[in-house]
Amino acid sequence: MSESGMEGLLQRWRSLEHELGEAGVTMVAISKYAPDDAVAVLIDAGHRCFGESRPQLLRDRALRWPQCQWHMIGPLQKNKAKYVARHAAMWHSCDSVATAAAVAAHLDGRTLPVLIQVNISGNPDQHGISVDELPAFAAQITAIEGLQLCGLMAMAPHFGDVRPAFQAMRSLRDKMFDGSVGQLSMGMSGDFREAVEEGATMVRLGSVLFGELDIRNNRND
């Protein structure tokens, strides 16, 4: 990485860390499209929370940088469950009981924090369970030994006002956890400030953080 690229990354990280720290919100740096040297720059600067969508890459980076938390944020196939079970600090995208059971089978005695992904926009192209399915699904996940249900995750609609979706997610979280602390992972590069204002406890930032180092050319997540 060039010196200018490194300095730009660090400036963006410091600014976002300050802004989100003031709000008490955790930044999950979505490093799935970032090169290793960019990830290393953030780790050297003190960042410790990263998100990956490819289970093997999560495994590889967790083994290389065990001092960090590596969150699984993408769809998961059962045949890749062992990587998440052994190396993820949190699983954000749980939306299948069968896959959850496959993950639990590889936990080897450890506990894995889990967020249920809710398809809050009702978009058939997005992953996640429906709002109507949530109570029964949550009960099934809670019953699986080794998995600790600790909150919800969602993606906002691609178009239009994102606030109703974020408000609905906060209401679901509050109802599910009945006043106790539950994580709410919502908000990405294009809408994280609205998510923070509506109650997010974690935001997932890729392009707004990594900038030109994000190989998707600054797409919105």
Short mmCIF file of C-alpha atoms in Angstrom, two decimals:
data_model
loop_
_atom_site.label_atom_id
_atom_site.label_comp_id
_atom_site.label_asym_id
_atom_site.label_seq_id
_atom_site.Cartn_x
_atom_site.Cartn_y
_atom_site.Cartn_z
CA MET A 1 0.00 0.00 0.00
CA SER A 2 1.27 3.47 -0.85
CA GLU A 3 2.00 5.96 1.91
CA SER A 4 -0.86 8.18 0.73
CA GLY A 5 -3.25 5.23 0.66
CA MET A 6 -2.25 4.27 4.19
CA GLU A 7 -2.66 7.80 5.50
CA GLY A 8 -6.06 8.18 3.84
CA LEU A 9 -7.25 4.94 5.40
CA LEU A 10 -6.03 5.97 8.83
CA GLN A 11 -7.68 9.38 8.57
CA ARG A 12 -11.02 7.82 7.66
CA TRP A 13 -10.70 5.27 10.45
CA ARG A 14 -9.85 7.88 13.10
CA SER A 15 -12.77 10.08 12.04
CA LEU A 16 -15.27 7.20 12.04
CA GLU A 17 -13.95 5.76 15.31
CA HIS A 18 -14.38 9.13 16.99
CA GLU A 19 -17.88 9.68 15.58
CA LEU A 20 -19.12 6.20 16.47
CA GLY A 21 -17.32 6.12 19.81
CA GLU A 22 -19.15 9.30 20.81
CA ALA A 23 -22.41 7.47 20.04
CA GLY A 24 -21.38 4.28 21.84
CA VAL A 25 -21.61 2.25 18.62
CA THR A 26 -19.21 -0.50 17.52
CA MET A 27 -17.70 -0.26 14.06
CA VAL A 28 -17.36 -3.60 12.31
CA ALA A 29 -14.80 -2.96 9.56
CA ILE A 30 -16.02 -4.93 6.56
CA SER A 31 -12.72 -6.20 5.26
CA LYS A 32 -14.05 -8.84 2.86
CA TYR A 33 -12.94 -6.82 -0.18
CA ALA A 34 -9.87 -5.21 1.40
CA PRO A 35 -6.31 -6.46 0.88
CA ASP A 36 -4.32 -7.87 3.77
CA ASP A 37 -2.01 -4.86 3.94
CA ALA A 38 -4.98 -2.52 4.48
CA VAL A 39 -6.30 -4.79 7.23
CA ALA A 40 -2.84 -4.84 8.81
CA VAL A 41 -2.73 -1.03 8.84
CA LEU A 42 -5.95 -0.87 10.84
CA ILE A 43 -4.82 -3.57 13.24
CA ASP A 44 -1.53 -1.76 13.84
CA ALA A 45 -3.55 1.39 14.56
CA GLY A 46 -5.61 -0.46 17.17
CA HIS A 47 -8.76 -1.63 15.40
CA ARG A 48 -9.93 -5.06 16.50
CA CYS A 49 -13.40 -5.74 15.05
CA PHE A 50 -13.73 -6.97 11.45
CA GLY A 51 -16.44 -8.55 9.31
CA GLU A 52 -15.99 -11.23 6.66
CA SER A 53 -18.48 -12.94 4.37
CA ARG A 54 -16.27 -15.79 3.12
CA PRO A 55 -15.76 -18.46 5.78
CA GLN A 56 -12.32 -19.56 4.59
CA LEU A 57 -11.02 -16.00 4.54
CA LEU A 58 -12.42 -15.48 8.03
CA ARG A 59 -10.52 -18.57 9.14
CA ASP A 60 -7.29 -17.46 7.50
CA ARG A 61 -7.41 -13.97 8.97
CA ALA A 62 -8.47 -15.21 12.40
CA LEU A 63 -5.44 -17.50 12.45
CA ARG A 64 -3.14 -14.71 11.24
CA TRP A 65 -4.53 -12.07 13.61
CA PRO A 66 -5.92 -13.90 16.66
CA GLN A 67 -5.94 -10.68 18.71
CA CYS A 68 -8.92 -9.46 16.64
CA GLN A 69 -12.61 -10.33 16.53
CA TRP A 70 -13.71 -11.76 13.19
CA HIS A 71 -17.46 -11.52 12.59
CA MET A 72 -19.27 -13.65 10.01
CA ILE A 73 -21.64 -11.35 8.14
CA GLY A 74 -22.64 -13.20 4.96
CA PRO A 75 -24.76 -16.17 3.93
CA LEU A 76 -23.40 -19.45 5.24
CA GLN A 77 -23.61 -22.93 3.72
CA LYS A 78 -23.68 -25.91 6.03
CA ASN A 79 -20.50 -27.36 4.53
CA LYS A 80 -18.62 -24.22 5.67
CA ALA A 81 -20.12 -24.22 9.18
CA LYS A 82 -16.94 -25.49 10.83
CA TYR A 83 -14.99 -22.35 9.92
CA VAL A 84 -17.51 -20.10 11.62
CA ALA A 85 -17.82 -22.40 14.62
CA ARG A 86 -14.08 -22.50 15.21
CA HIS A 87 -13.01 -18.98 14.32
CA ALA A 88 -15.87 -16.42 14.38
CA ALA A 89 -16.30 -14.07 17.33
CA MET A 90 -19.93 -13.46 16.31
CA TRP A 91 -22.26 -14.74 13.60
CA HIS A 92 -24.45 -11.91 12.26
CA SER A 93 -26.34 -13.69 9.49
CA CYS A 94 -28.16 -16.61 11.11
CA ASP A 95 -31.36 -17.37 9.17
CA SER A 96 -31.47 -21.18 9.04
CA VAL A 97 -32.04 -23.62 11.89
CA ALA A 98 -30.29 -26.41 9.98
CA THR A 99 -27.20 -24.27 9.39
CA ALA A 100 -27.25 -23.14 13.01
CA ALA A 101 -27.28 -26.75 14.14
CA ALA A 102 -24.36 -27.49 11.80
CA VAL A 103 -22.38 -24.63 13.32
CA ALA A 104 -23.17 -25.78 16.85
CA ALA A 105 -21.93 -29.29 16.03
CA HIS A 106 -18.41 -27.90 15.51
CA LEU A 107 -18.19 -25.57 18.52
CA ASP A 108 -16.20 -28.05 20.65
CA GLY A 109 -17.45 -26.64 23.92
CA ARG A 110 -17.23 -22.91 23.19
CA THR A 111 -20.17 -20.50 23.00
CA LEU A 112 -20.81 -18.49 19.84
CA PRO A 113 -22.82 -15.22 20.00
CA VAL A 114 -25.45 -15.15 17.25
CA LEU A 115 -27.56 -12.47 15.60
CA ILE A 116 -30.68 -13.41 13.65
CA GLN A 117 -30.83 -11.79 10.22
CA VAL A 118 -34.27 -10.33 9.55
CA ASN A 119 -35.44 -9.48 6.03
CA ILE A 120 -37.02 -6.27 7.26
CA SER A 121 -37.69 -4.89 3.79
CA GLY A 122 -39.40 -8.05 2.53
CA ASN A 123 -37.07 -8.07 -0.46
CA PRO A 124 -36.90 -11.59 -1.97
CA ASP A 125 -33.37 -10.86 -3.16
CA GLN A 126 -32.14 -10.35 0.41
CA HIS A 127 -31.41 -13.03 2.96
CA GLY A 128 -33.05 -13.24 6.36
CA ILE A 129 -36.23 -14.49 7.94
CA SER A 130 -39.53 -12.65 7.86
CA VAL A 131 -40.80 -10.63 10.78
CA ASP A 132 -43.66 -13.10 11.25
CA GLU A 133 -41.21 -16.00 11.56
CA LEU A 134 -38.99 -14.28 14.11
CA PRO A 135 -40.53 -15.42 17.45
CA ALA A 136 -40.59 -19.12 16.53
CA PHE A 137 -37.19 -18.96 14.87
CA ALA A 138 -35.64 -17.25 17.89
CA ALA A 139 -37.01 -19.97 20.17
CA GLN A 140 -35.43 -22.65 17.97
CA ILE A 141 -32.03 -20.93 17.93
CA THR A 142 -32.12 -20.39 21.69
CA ALA A 143 -32.66 -24.12 22.15
CA ILE A 144 -29.45 -25.06 20.31
CA GLU A 145 -26.66 -25.71 22.78
CA GLY A 146 -23.59 -23.57 22.23
CA LEU A 147 -25.34 -20.72 20.43
CA GLN A 148 -26.05 -17.54 22.39
CA LEU A 149 -28.76 -15.40 20.81
CA CYS A 150 -27.72 -11.85 21.51
CA GLY A 151 -29.50 -9.66 18.96
CA LEU A 152 -30.70 -8.98 15.44
CA MET A 153 -29.17 -7.94 12.14
CA ALA A 154 -30.69 -6.42 9.00
CA MET A 155 -30.00 -4.62 5.76
CA ALA A 156 -32.06 -1.58 4.88
CA PRO A 157 -34.01 -1.35 1.60
CA HIS A 158 -31.86 -0.42 -1.37
CA PHE A 159 -34.14 2.48 -2.30
CA GLY A 160 -36.27 5.01 -0.45
CA ASP A 161 -36.30 6.07 3.18
CA VAL A 162 -34.32 3.67 5.38
CA ARG A 163 -35.60 4.99 8.68
CA PRO A 164 -38.86 2.99 8.85
CA ALA A 165 -36.88 -0.23 8.44
CA PHE A 166 -34.39 0.77 11.14
CA GLN A 167 -37.20 1.83 13.47
CA ALA A 168 -38.96 -1.49 12.91
CA MET A 169 -35.75 -3.35 13.72
CA ARG A 170 -35.30 -1.46 16.95
CA SER A 171 -38.88 -2.27 17.93
CA LEU A 172 -38.31 -5.96 17.21
CA ARG A 173 -35.10 -5.96 19.22
CA ASP A 174 -36.74 -4.20 22.17
CA LYS A 175 -39.68 -6.60 22.14
CA MET A 176 -37.50 -9.69 21.87
CA PHE A 177 -35.13 -8.73 24.67
CA ASP A 178 -37.78 -7.09 26.85
CA GLY A 179 -35.65 -4.25 28.16
CA SER A 180 -32.39 -6.17 28.44
CA VAL A 181 -29.41 -5.31 26.29
CA GLY A 182 -29.63 -6.80 22.80
CA GLN A 183 -27.29 -6.09 19.92
CA LEU A 184 -28.68 -4.41 16.81
CA SER A 185 -26.41 -4.72 13.78
CA MET A 186 -27.72 -2.40 11.07
CA GLY A 187 -26.36 0.38 8.91
CA MET A 188 -23.72 0.27 6.19
CA SER A 189 -21.60 2.82 4.37
CA GLY A 190 -24.49 4.72 2.81
CA ASP A 191 -26.90 4.75 5.73
CA PHE A 192 -24.98 4.16 8.96
CA ARG A 193 -25.70 7.60 10.41
CA GLU A 194 -29.45 7.04 10.12
CA ALA A 195 -28.97 3.60 11.69
CA VAL A 196 -27.09 5.09 14.63
CA GLU A 197 -29.83 7.66 15.17
CA GLU A 198 -32.42 4.87 15.17
CA GLY A 199 -30.65 2.69 17.73
CA ALA A 200 -27.96 0.59 16.06
CA THR A 201 -25.35 -0.81 18.43
CA MET A 202 -23.12 -2.04 15.60
CA VAL A 203 -22.61 -0.71 12.06
CA ARG A 204 -20.90 -2.55 9.20
CA LEU A 205 -18.63 -0.25 7.23
CA GLY A 206 -16.72 -1.21 4.11
CA SER A 207 -16.36 1.31 1.29
CA VAL A 208 -16.70 4.43 3.47
CA LEU A 209 -13.74 3.15 5.49
CA PHE A 210 -11.48 1.48 2.94
CA GLY A 211 -12.23 3.92 0.11
CA GLU A 212 -10.16 3.26 -3.00
CA LEU A 213 -8.70 0.16 -1.33
CA ASP A 214 -12.16 -1.48 -1.53
CA ILE A 215 -12.03 -3.45 -4.77
CA ARG A 216 -15.76 -3.04 -5.40
CA ASN A 217 -15.11 0.59 -6.34
CA ASN A 218 -17.04 1.94 -3.35
CA ARG A 219 -20.25 0.01 -3.53
CA ASN A 220 -22.55 0.50 -0.56
CA ASP A 221 -21.63 -1.91 2.23
#
